[in-house]
Amino acid sequence: MSLTFKSYIFIAALFLAACKKDGDGGYSHNPSAPIVVNTFSPMQGATGTDILITGSNFSSDTTKVKVSINGVPLKIVGAKEDRILAFLPAKTGSGPITVTIGENSATSTDQFTYQFSYVVTTLAGSGSAGYQDGKGEAASFNFDGVRSQLSVDDNLNVYVPDGGNQRIRKIAPDGTVTTLAGSGVKGFEDGPAALAKFNNPCGTTVDANGNVYVSERNGNRIRKITPDGMVSTYVSGPNEAGTKELTSVIINKNTGAIYWSDFYGDGVYTLKNGNVTRVINYSLPCTITMDNAGNIYSTHYDAQTVRKYTYNAADETFDNGVVIAGKNAQTGWEDGIGESARFNRPWGIAIDNNGNLLVSGLGEHRNSNNIRHINTTNNMVTTIAGVGDRGYADGKGNNARFDTPTGIAVDKNGDMYVLDLVNQRVRKITVQ
């Protein structure tokens, strides 16, 4: 736990007093002797936590003392020969503490455990169904029950399928919403962005060249929007009989291959040698994401699980998949490791820069209006925002509320964007 403000002032005062007593500039580091780091306290904490480090051969000249965790520098408050007071910046991460003075350094044997905090704000949306470009709450969306997956590019622009308005919207980092493509008329038409027609767009992804790919829930197509504003059809979905629902679309950044989930087509598809090919055959894939190795992760609506499908780059195929979180057909809201965790209609999924997964619950009057984190090293599932019940509230962690948060995306900084369907808003979760 972070020290209180009074403790902070008290300890800082001790440092100042100690330096004054030692006189003549206080303690100086001996470059011929090693630095020793003995202990630090507390052992865990969040942004702003004060850490008291004990050891020897430090220095009272704070301009020469450096403290870091994972290479992230901490702010030095005070120092003397055997103590350093520092506090954590945002997103420090966990790891041992390193003290560096001049050419010498020493690292603790114990690890500090960083406790991330997740702050939910509203990026854009008035909360009422409508169509209006504008900034923040001046903009309006009409998701109209279309369960959608959004995406974000390296410039932190968010691409939002606006199903009820039959448009693709773009949100700039400052919350300004513009219309990227779509005339607002439901149907099918390629051409200039303002004249194009979509049939319930519900997934987006963007490639390295700025092309945006859109999956259509009912159009059974993947569309492509170029940076110069031309809409074309990348591919029409499988020509098999039955209802289709192309719920999400992703790109393999290494190969450029496009994959999409077909909810009622029971699988994941790609375009291979000019033919639409099912590469994963499993019931009701909701949305999918992909790691740097090309492995696909999918939420499964009825199975109540998150599965991993391992990619074989040699022949561009996938295995039959394994459950990494949740237990087949077992509903609930429980954090835990692997199959001990429980989900209630998991829907949105995204992967962060550390290879960990974020899953948004579908809601639908179930206790799943929340955001879950899956550590893919040990398959530990934790709830990071929301507590399951329906509502609308910005705030930190379990103080926030969502209503049917169907889509989720992660930017290069690790911050998240959530399509909050019933609330008609796009929310941002800042990681601290």
CSV table of C-alpha atoms in Angstrom, one decimal:
chain,number,residue,atom,x,y,z
A,1,MET,CA,0.0,0.0,0.0
A,2,SER,CA,1.2,3.5,-0.8
A,3,LEU,CA,2.3,5.7,2.1
A,4,THR,CA,-0.1,8.4,3.3
A,5,PHE,CA,0.6,12.0,2.5
A,6,LYS,CA,1.6,12.6,6.1
A,7,SER,CA,4.0,9.7,6.1
A,8,TYR,CA,5.5,11.0,2.9
A,9,ILE,CA,6.1,14.4,4.5
A,10,PHE,CA,7.4,12.8,7.6
A,11,ILE,CA,10.0,10.6,5.9
A,12,ALA,CA,11.0,13.4,3.5
A,13,ALA,CA,11.7,15.5,6.6
A,14,LEU,CA,13.8,12.8,8.1
A,15,PHE,CA,16.0,12.8,5.0
A,16,LEU,CA,16.4,16.6,5.0
A,17,ALA,CA,17.3,16.5,8.7
A,18,ALA,CA,19.8,13.7,8.2
A,19,CYS,CA,21.5,15.6,5.4
A,20,LYS,CA,21.7,18.8,7.5
A,21,LYS,CA,23.3,16.9,10.4
A,22,ASP,CA,25.9,15.3,8.2
A,23,GLY,CA,26.9,18.7,6.8
A,24,ASP,CA,29.2,19.5,4.0
A,25,GLY,CA,27.0,18.1,1.3
A,26,GLY,CA,25.9,15.0,3.2
A,27,TYR,CA,27.0,11.5,2.2
A,28,SER,CA,29.0,10.8,-0.9
A,29,HIS,CA,29.0,7.5,-2.8
A,30,ASN,CA,32.3,5.6,-2.8
A,31,PRO,CA,32.9,4.5,-6.4
A,32,SER,CA,35.5,2.0,-5.3
A,33,ALA,CA,33.1,0.1,-3.1
A,34,PRO,CA,30.0,-1.9,-4.2
A,35,ILE,CA,26.4,-0.6,-3.8
A,36,VAL,CA,24.3,-2.9,-1.6
A,37,VAL,CA,20.6,-3.2,-1.8
A,38,ASN,CA,19.2,-5.0,1.3
A,39,THR,CA,15.5,-4.5,1.5
A,40,PHE,CA,12.6,-2.3,0.3
A,41,SER,CA,9.2,-1.6,1.6
A,42,PRO,CA,6.4,-2.0,0.6
A,43,MET,CA,6.8,-5.1,-1.6
A,44,GLN,CA,3.9,-4.2,-3.8
A,45,GLY,CA,1.9,-1.1,-4.8
A,46,ALA,CA,0.3,1.0,-7.6
A,47,THR,CA,1.2,4.2,-9.3
A,48,GLY,CA,2.4,6.8,-6.8
A,49,THR,CA,3.5,4.2,-4.2
A,50,ASP,CA,6.4,5.4,-2.0
A,51,ILE,CA,9.2,2.9,-1.8
A,52,LEU,CA,11.8,3.0,1.0
A,53,ILE,CA,15.0,1.2,-0.1
A,54,THR,CA,17.6,0.3,2.5
A,55,GLY,CA,21.2,-0.7,1.8
A,56,SER,CA,24.7,0.9,1.8
A,57,ASN,CA,27.0,3.1,-0.2
A,58,PHE,CA,24.2,5.3,-1.5
A,59,SER,CA,24.6,9.1,-1.8
A,60,SER,CA,22.7,12.1,-0.5
A,61,ASP,CA,23.1,13.8,-3.8
A,62,THR,CA,19.8,12.9,-5.4
A,63,THR,CA,21.0,14.1,-8.8
A,64,LYS,CA,23.4,11.2,-9.0
A,65,VAL,CA,21.1,8.5,-7.7
A,66,LYS,CA,19.0,6.5,-10.1
A,67,VAL,CA,16.4,3.9,-9.2
A,68,SER,CA,14.5,1.8,-11.7
A,69,ILE,CA,12.3,-1.2,-12.1
A,70,ASN,CA,12.3,-2.9,-15.6
A,71,GLY,CA,14.3,0.0,-16.8
A,72,VAL,CA,11.6,2.4,-15.8
A,73,PRO,CA,13.0,5.2,-13.7
A,74,LEU,CA,11.4,6.1,-10.4
A,75,LYS,CA,11.2,9.6,-9.0
A,76,ILE,CA,13.8,10.2,-6.2
A,77,VAL,CA,12.4,12.0,-3.2
A,78,GLY,CA,15.3,11.8,-0.9
A,79,ALA,CA,18.5,9.8,-0.3
A,80,LYS,CA,21.3,9.3,2.2
A,81,GLU,CA,24.0,6.7,2.7
A,82,ASP,CA,21.7,3.8,3.7
A,83,ARG,CA,18.2,4.9,2.5
A,84,ILE,CA,16.5,6.1,-0.6
A,85,LEU,CA,12.9,7.2,-0.9
A,86,ALA,CA,11.3,7.0,-4.4
A,87,PHE,CA,7.9,6.7,-5.8
A,88,LEU,CA,6.4,4.8,-8.8
A,89,PRO,CA,5.3,6.3,-12.1
A,90,ALA,CA,2.5,4.8,-14.2
A,91,LYS,CA,2.9,1.4,-15.8
A,92,THR,CA,6.2,0.6,-14.0
A,93,GLY,CA,5.6,-3.1,-14.0
A,94,SER,CA,6.9,-5.8,-11.7
A,95,GLY,CA,10.5,-6.7,-11.1
A,96,PRO,CA,13.6,-6.3,-8.9
A,97,ILE,CA,14.7,-2.8,-7.9
A,98,THR,CA,18.0,-1.5,-9.4
A,99,VAL,CA,20.0,1.4,-7.8
A,100,THR,CA,22.6,3.1,-10.0
A,101,ILE,CA,25.1,5.7,-9.0
A,102,GLY,CA,27.7,6.6,-11.5
A,103,GLU,CA,29.2,3.5,-13.1
A,104,ASN,CA,28.0,1.3,-10.2
A,105,SER,CA,24.7,-0.5,-9.7
A,106,ALA,CA,23.1,-3.1,-7.6
A,107,THR,CA,19.8,-5.0,-7.9
A,108,SER,CA,17.6,-6.4,-5.2
A,109,THR,CA,17.1,-10.1,-4.9
A,110,ASP,CA,13.4,-9.6,-4.1
A,111,GLN,CA,10.9,-8.5,-6.7
A,112,PHE,CA,8.5,-5.6,-6.4
A,113,THR,CA,5.0,-6.4,-7.5
A,114,TYR,CA,3.3,-3.6,-9.4
A,115,GLN,CA,-0.4,-3.4,-9.1
A,116,PHE,CA,-1.9,-1.9,-12.3
A,117,SER,CA,-5.0,0.3,-11.9
A,118,TYR,CA,-7.6,0.7,-14.7
A,119,VAL,CA,-9.3,4.0,-15.1
A,120,VAL,CA,-12.5,4.1,-17.2
A,121,THR,CA,-13.5,7.3,-19.0
A,122,THR,CA,-15.9,8.0,-21.8
A,123,LEU,CA,-14.0,8.7,-25.1
A,124,ALA,CA,-17.1,9.5,-27.2
A,125,GLY,CA,-20.8,9.2,-27.3
A,126,SER,CA,-23.8,11.1,-26.0
A,127,GLY,CA,-25.5,8.0,-24.5
A,128,SER,CA,-28.5,8.3,-26.8
A,129,ALA,CA,-29.0,6.6,-30.1
A,130,GLY,CA,-28.5,8.9,-33.1
A,131,TYR,CA,-26.1,10.0,-35.7
A,132,GLN,CA,-23.9,13.0,-35.1
A,133,ASP,CA,-20.2,13.6,-35.7
A,134,GLY,CA,-18.5,15.8,-33.1
A,135,LYS,CA,-16.2,15.7,-30.1
A,136,GLY,CA,-16.7,13.5,-27.1
A,137,GLU,CA,-20.3,13.6,-25.8
A,138,ALA,CA,-21.4,15.8,-28.7
A,139,ALA,CA,-21.1,12.8,-31.0
A,140,SER,CA,-23.8,10.1,-31.3
A,141,PHE,CA,-23.8,6.5,-32.3
A,142,ASN,CA,-26.6,4.0,-32.9
A,143,PHE,CA,-25.2,0.5,-32.3
A,144,ASP,CA,-28.8,-0.9,-32.5
A,145,GLY,CA,-28.0,-4.2,-30.9
A,146,VAL,CA,-25.2,-5.1,-33.4
A,147,ARG,CA,-22.6,-6.8,-31.3
A,148,SER,CA,-19.4,-5.2,-32.6
A,149,GLN,CA,-15.6,-5.4,-32.4
A,150,LEU,CA,-13.6,-2.2,-32.8
A,151,SER,CA,-9.9,-1.6,-33.6
A,152,VAL,CA,-7.2,1.0,-33.1
A,153,ASP,CA,-4.2,2.0,-35.2
A,154,ASP,CA,-0.7,3.0,-34.2
A,155,ASN,CA,-1.7,6.7,-34.3
A,156,LEU,CA,-4.4,5.9,-31.6
A,157,ASN,CA,-7.3,6.4,-34.0
A,158,VAL,CA,-10.2,4.1,-33.1
A,159,TYR,CA,-12.4,2.5,-35.9
A,160,VAL,CA,-15.9,1.8,-34.8
A,161,PRO,CA,-18.6,-0.2,-36.6
A,162,ASP,CA,-21.8,1.8,-36.2
A,163,GLY,CA,-24.3,-0.9,-37.1
A,164,GLY,CA,-27.5,1.0,-36.7
A,165,ASN,CA,-26.2,3.9,-38.7
A,166,GLN,CA,-24.7,1.6,-41.3
A,167,ARG,CA,-21.4,3.5,-41.1
A,168,ILE,CA,-17.8,3.2,-40.0
A,169,ARG,CA,-16.8,5.9,-37.6
A,170,LYS,CA,-13.4,7.1,-36.7
A,171,ILE,CA,-12.4,8.5,-33.3
A,172,ALA,CA,-9.3,10.6,-33.0
A,173,PRO,CA,-7.2,10.5,-29.8
A,174,ASP,CA,-8.9,13.7,-28.6
A,175,GLY,CA,-12.4,12.1,-28.9
A,176,THR,CA,-13.4,13.7,-32.2
A,177,VAL,CA,-15.7,11.5,-34.1
A,178,THR,CA,-15.9,11.6,-37.9
A,179,THR,CA,-17.5,9.3,-40.5
A,180,LEU,CA,-15.0,7.2,-42.3
A,181,ALA,CA,-17.4,5.5,-44.7
A,182,GLY,CA,-21.1,4.8,-45.3
A,183,SER,CA,-24.0,6.6,-46.6
A,184,GLY,CA,-26.3,5.5,-43.8
A,185,VAL,CA,-28.4,3.3,-46.1
A,186,LYS,CA,-28.4,-0.4,-45.4
A,187,GLY,CA,-27.4,-2.5,-48.4
A,188,PHE,CA,-24.4,-3.2,-50.6
A,189,GLU,CA,-22.6,-0.7,-52.7
A,190,ASP,CA,-18.8,-0.2,-53.3
A,191,GLY,CA,-17.3,3.0,-54.4
A,192,PRO,CA,-16.5,6.4,-52.7
A,193,ALA,CA,-16.8,6.2,-49.0
A,194,ALA,CA,-19.7,8.7,-48.7
A,195,LEU,CA,-21.8,6.6,-51.1
A,196,ALA,CA,-20.9,3.2,-49.9
A,197,LYS,CA,-23.5,0.9,-48.3
A,198,PHE,CA,-23.0,-1.6,-45.6
A,199,ASN,CA,-25.2,-4.3,-44.1
A,200,ASN,CA,-24.8,-4.2,-40.4
A,201,PRO,CA,-21.0,-3.7,-40.1
A,202,CYS,CA,-19.8,-5.3,-36.9
A,203,GLY,CA,-16.0,-5.7,-37.0
A,204,THR,CA,-13.0,-3.6,-38.1
A,205,THR,CA,-9.2,-4.0,-38.3
A,206,VAL,CA,-6.5,-1.8,-39.9
A,207,ASP,CA,-3.3,-2.8,-41.6
A,208,ALA,CA,0.1,-1.2,-41.7
A,209,ASN,CA,-0.8,0.8,-44.8
A,210,GLY,CA,-3.9,2.3,-43.2
A,211,ASN,CA,-6.5,0.1,-45.0
A,212,VAL,CA,-9.5,-0.7,-42.9
A,213,TYR,CA,-11.2,-4.0,-43.3
A,214,VAL,CA,-14.8,-4.4,-42.2
A,215,SER,CA,-16.8,-7.5,-41.5
A,216,GLU,CA,-20.5,-7.4,-42.0
A,217,ARG,CA,-22.9,-9.2,-39.7
A,218,ASN,CA,-25.5,-9.7,-42.4
A,219,GLY,CA,-23.8,-8.8,-45.6
A,220,ASN,CA,-21.6,-11.9,-45.6
A,221,ARG,CA,-18.7,-9.9,-46.9
A,222,ILE,CA,-15.4,-8.4,-45.8
A,223,ARG,CA,-15.1,-4.9,-47.2
A,224,LYS,CA,-11.9,-2.8,-47.6
A,225,ILE,CA,-11.7,1.0,-47.1
A,226,THR,CA,-8.5,2.6,-48.5
A,227,PRO,CA,-6.9,5.7,-47.0
A,228,ASP,CA,-8.1,7.7,-50.0
A,229,GLY,CA,-11.7,6.8,-49.2
A,230,MET,CA,-12.6,4.0,-51.7
A,231,VAL,CA,-14.7,1.1,-50.5
A,232,SER,CA,-14.4,-2.3,-52.2
A,233,THR,CA,-15.3,-5.9,-51.5
A,234,TYR,CA,-12.3,-7.9,-50.3
A,235,VAL,CA,-14.2,-11.1,-50.3
A,236,SER,CA,-17.7,-12.5,-50.1
A,237,GLY,CA,-18.2,-15.1,-47.4
A,238,PRO,CA,-18.7,-18.8,-47.8
A,239,ASN,CA,-21.4,-19.7,-50.4
A,240,GLU,CA,-22.7,-22.4,-48.1
A,241,ALA,CA,-26.4,-22.5,-47.2
A,242,GLY,CA,-27.5,-21.0,-43.9
A,243,THR,CA,-27.4,-17.7,-42.0
A,244,LYS,CA,-24.0,-16.1,-41.6
A,245,GLU,CA,-22.8,-13.5,-39.1
A,246,LEU,CA,-19.2,-12.3,-39.8
A,247,THR,CA,-18.5,-11.0,-36.3
A,248,SER,CA,-14.9,-9.9,-36.4
A,249,VAL,CA,-11.9,-9.6,-38.7
A,250,ILE,CA,-8.1,-9.6,-38.0
A,251,ILE,CA,-4.8,-9.4,-39.9
A,252,ASN,CA,-1.7,-11.6,-39.5
A,253,LYS,CA,0.9,-8.8,-39.4
A,254,ASN,CA,3.6,-11.1,-40.5
A,255,THR,CA,1.9,-12.5,-43.6
A,256,GLY,CA,-0.8,-10.0,-44.3
A,257,ALA,CA,-3.5,-12.8,-44.3
A,258,ILE,CA,-7.0,-11.7,-43.4
A,259,TYR,CA,-9.1,-14.0,-41.1
A,260,TRP,CA,-12.7,-13.6,-39.9
A,261,SER,CA,-15.0,-15.3,-37.5
A,262,ASP,CA,-18.3,-16.5,-38.8
A,263,PHE,CA,-20.6,-16.9,-35.8
A,264,TYR,CA,-23.3,-19.1,-37.5
A,265,GLY,CA,-20.8,-20.5,-40.0
A,266,ASP,CA,-19.1,-22.3,-37.0
A,267,GLY,CA,-15.6,-21.3,-37.7
A,268,VAL,CA,-12.8,-19.0,-38.7
A,269,TYR,CA,-12.2,-18.4,-42.4
A,270,THR,CA,-9.5,-16.9,-44.7
A,271,LEU,CA,-8.9,-16.4,-48.4
A,272,LYS,CA,-6.5,-19.1,-49.5
A,273,ASN,CA,-5.5,-19.4,-53.2
A,274,GLY,CA,-8.5,-17.4,-54.2
A,275,ASN,CA,-10.9,-19.5,-52.3
A,276,VAL,CA,-12.7,-18.9,-49.0
A,277,THR,CA,-11.3,-21.6,-46.7
A,278,ARG,CA,-12.4,-22.6,-43.2
A,279,VAL,CA,-9.2,-22.9,-41.1
A,280,ILE,CA,-10.8,-23.4,-37.7
A,281,ASN,CA,-14.0,-25.5,-37.2
A,282,TYR,CA,-15.6,-24.9,-33.9
A,283,SER,CA,-19.1,-23.8,-32.9
A,284,LEU,CA,-20.1,-20.2,-32.5
A,285,PRO,CA,-16.9,-18.2,-32.5
A,286,CYS,CA,-17.8,-14.8,-31.3
A,287,THR,CA,-14.7,-12.7,-31.9
A,288,ILE,CA,-11.1,-13.5,-32.5
A,289,THR,CA,-7.6,-12.0,-32.0
A,290,MET,CA,-4.1,-13.0,-32.9
A,291,ASP,CA,-0.7,-12.9,-31.3
A,292,ASN,CA,2.7,-12.2,-32.9
A,293,ALA,CA,3.2,-15.9,-33.6
A,294,GLY,CA,0.0,-16.1,-35.6
A,295,ASN,CA,-2.0,-18.1,-33.0
A,296,ILE,CA,-5.7,-17.3,-32.8
A,297,TYR,CA,-7.7,-16.8,-29.6
A,298,SER,CA,-11.4,-16.9,-29.7
A,299,THR,CA,-14.3,-16.3,-27.4
A,300,HIS,CA,-17.1,-19.0,-27.7
A,301,TYR,CA,-20.6,-17.9,-26.8
A,302,ASP,CA,-22.3,-21.1,-25.8
A,303,ALA,CA,-19.2,-23.0,-24.6
A,304,GLN,CA,-18.5,-20.1,-22.1
A,305,THR,CA,-14.8,-20.4,-22.8
A,306,VAL,CA,-11.8,-18.7,-24.4
A,307,ARG,CA,-9.8,-21.0,-26.7
A,308,LYS,CA,-6.4,-20.9,-28.3
A,309,TYR,CA,-5.7,-22.3,-31.8
A,310,THR,CA,-2.0,-22.8,-32.5
A,311,TYR,CA,-0.7,-21.7,-35.9
A,312,ASN,CA,1.6,-23.8,-38.0
A,313,ALA,CA,3.4,-21.3,-40.2
A,314,ALA,CA,4.9,-24.0,-42.5
A,315,ASP,CA,1.5,-24.8,-44.0
A,316,GLU,CA,-0.6,-22.0,-42.6
A,317,THR,CA,-2.9,-24.2,-40.7
A,318,PHE,CA,-4.2,-24.3,-37.1
A,319,ASP,CA,-4.7,-27.1,-34.6
A,320,ASN,CA,-8.1,-28.1,-33.1
A,321,GLY,CA,-7.6,-25.7,-30.2
A,322,VAL,CA,-7.6,-25.9,-26.4
A,323,VAL,CA,-9.5,-24.1,-23.7
A,324,ILE,CA,-7.3,-21.7,-21.8
A,325,ALA,CA,-10.0,-20.1,-19.6
A,326,GLY,CA,-13.5,-21.1,-18.5
A,327,LYS,CA,-15.1,-24.5,-18.4
A,328,ASN,CA,-17.3,-25.9,-21.2
A,329,ALA,CA,-21.0,-24.9,-20.8
A,330,GLN,CA,-20.4,-23.7,-17.2
A,331,THR,CA,-21.6,-20.2,-16.6
A,332,GLY,CA,-20.8,-17.7,-13.9
A,333,TRP,CA,-18.5,-14.9,-13.0
A,334,GLU,CA,-15.5,-16.2,-11.2
A,335,ASP,CA,-11.8,-15.2,-11.4
A,336,GLY,CA,-9.3,-18.0,-11.3
A,337,ILE,CA,-6.8,-20.0,-13.2
A,338,GLY,CA,-7.8,-21.7,-16.5
A,339,GLU,CA,-10.8,-23.9,-16.1
A,340,SER,CA,-11.5,-22.7,-12.6
A,341,ALA,CA,-12.6,-19.3,-14.0
A,342,ARG,CA,-16.1,-18.8,-15.2
A,343,PHE,CA,-17.6,-16.6,-17.9
A,344,ASN,CA,-21.1,-15.5,-18.8
A,345,ARG,CA,-21.4,-15.1,-22.6
A,346,PRO,CA,-17.8,-13.9,-23.3
A,347,TRP,CA,-17.8,-11.8,-26.5
A,348,GLY,CA,-15.0,-9.3,-27.3
A,349,ILE,CA,-11.4,-10.3,-27.2
A,350,ALA,CA,-8.1,-8.5,-27.8
A,351,ILE,CA,-4.4,-9.1,-27.2
A,352,ASP,CA,-2.0,-6.6,-25.6
A,353,ASN,CA,1.7,-6.0,-26.3
A,354,ASN,CA,2.7,-8.5,-23.6
A,355,GLY,CA,0.6,-11.3,-25.2
A,356,ASN,CA,-2.1,-11.2,-22.5
A,357,LEU,CA,-5.8,-11.2,-23.4
A,358,LEU,CA,-8.6,-8.8,-22.6
A,359,VAL,CA,-12.2,-10.2,-22.7
A,360,SER,CA,-15.4,-8.2,-22.6
A,361,GLY,CA,-18.6,-9.8,-21.5
A,362,LEU,CA,-21.7,-9.7,-23.6
A,363,GLY,CA,-24.1,-8.6,-20.8
A,364,GLU,CA,-27.6,-9.4,-22.1
A,365,HIS,CA,-29.0,-9.1,-18.5
A,366,ARG,CA,-26.3,-11.5,-17.3
A,367,ASN,CA,-23.6,-10.8,-14.8
A,368,SER,CA,-21.0,-10.1,-17.4
A,369,ASN,CA,-20.9,-6.4,-18.0
A,370,ASN,CA,-17.2,-6.3,-17.2
A,371,ILE,CA,-13.7,-6.5,-18.6
A,372,ARG,CA,-11.5,-9.5,-17.8
A,373,HIS,CA,-7.7,-10.0,-18.1
A,374,ILE,CA,-6.1,-13.3,-18.9
A,375,ASN,CA,-2.4,-13.8,-18.2
A,376,THR,CA,-1.4,-16.2,-21.0
A,377,THR,CA,1.6,-17.3,-19.1
A,378,ASN,CA,-0.4,-19.0,-16.4
A,379,ASN,CA,-4.0,-18.5,-17.7
A,380,MET,CA,-5.0,-16.5,-14.6
A,381,VAL,CA,-8.3,-14.6,-15.1
A,382,THR,CA,-8.9,-11.4,-13.2
A,383,THR,CA,-11.6,-8.8,-13.5
A,384,ILE,CA,-10.1,-5.3,-14.1
A,385,ALA,CA,-13.2,-3.1,-14.7
A,386,GLY,CA,-16.8,-3.3,-13.9
A,387,VAL,CA,-18.4,-5.8,-11.5
A,388,GLY,CA,-20.9,-7.5,-13.8
A,389,ASP,CA,-24.1,-5.6,-13.2
A,390,ARG,CA,-25.5,-3.2,-15.8
A,391,GLY,CA,-25.1,0.5,-15.6
A,392,TYR,CA,-23.1,3.5,-16.8
A,393,ALA,CA,-20.3,5.0,-14.6
A,394,ASP,CA,-16.8,6.2,-15.2
A,395,GLY,CA,-14.3,5.4,-12.5
A,396,LYS,CA,-11.5,3.2,-11.4
A,397,GLY,CA,-11.7,-0.6,-11.6
A,398,ASN,CA,-14.8,-2.0,-9.9
A,399,ASN,CA,-16.4,1.5,-9.6
A,400,ALA,CA,-16.9,1.6,-13.4
A,401,ARG,CA,-20.1,0.3,-15.0
A,402,PHE,CA,-20.9,-0.9,-18.5
A,403,ASP,CA,-24.0,-2.2,-20.3
A,404,THR,CA,-23.2,-4.9,-22.9
A,405,PRO,CA,-19.5,-4.1,-23.6
A,406,THR,CA,-19.3,-6.2,-26.7
A,407,GLY,CA,-16.1,-5.0,-28.4
A,408,ILE,CA,-12.6,-4.3,-27.1
A,409,ALA,CA,-9.3,-3.2,-28.6
A,410,VAL,CA,-5.8,-2.4,-27.2
A,411,ASP,CA,-3.5,0.3,-28.4
A,412,LYS,CA,0.3,0.4,-28.5
A,413,ASN,CA,0.4,1.9,-25.0
A,414,GLY,CA,-1.6,-0.8,-23.5
A,415,ASP,CA,-4.8,1.3,-23.0
A,416,MET,CA,-8.1,-0.2,-24.0
A,417,TYR,CA,-11.2,0.9,-25.9
A,418,VAL,CA,-14.6,-0.6,-25.3
A,419,LEU,CA,-17.7,-0.5,-27.4
A,420,ASP,CA,-20.4,-0.1,-24.8
A,421,LEU,CA,-23.4,-1.2,-26.8
A,422,VAL,CA,-26.5,-0.3,-24.8
A,423,ASN,CA,-24.9,2.9,-23.4
A,424,GLN,CA,-24.2,4.0,-27.0
A,425,ARG,CA,-20.7,5.1,-26.0
A,426,VAL,CA,-17.1,4.2,-26.7
A,427,ARG,CA,-15.2,4.0,-23.4
A,428,LYS,CA,-11.4,4.2,-22.8
A,429,ILE,CA,-9.6,2.3,-20.1
A,430,THR,CA,-6.3,3.9,-19.2
A,431,VAL,CA,-3.8,1.6,-17.6
A,432,GLN,CA,-1.8,3.2,-14.8
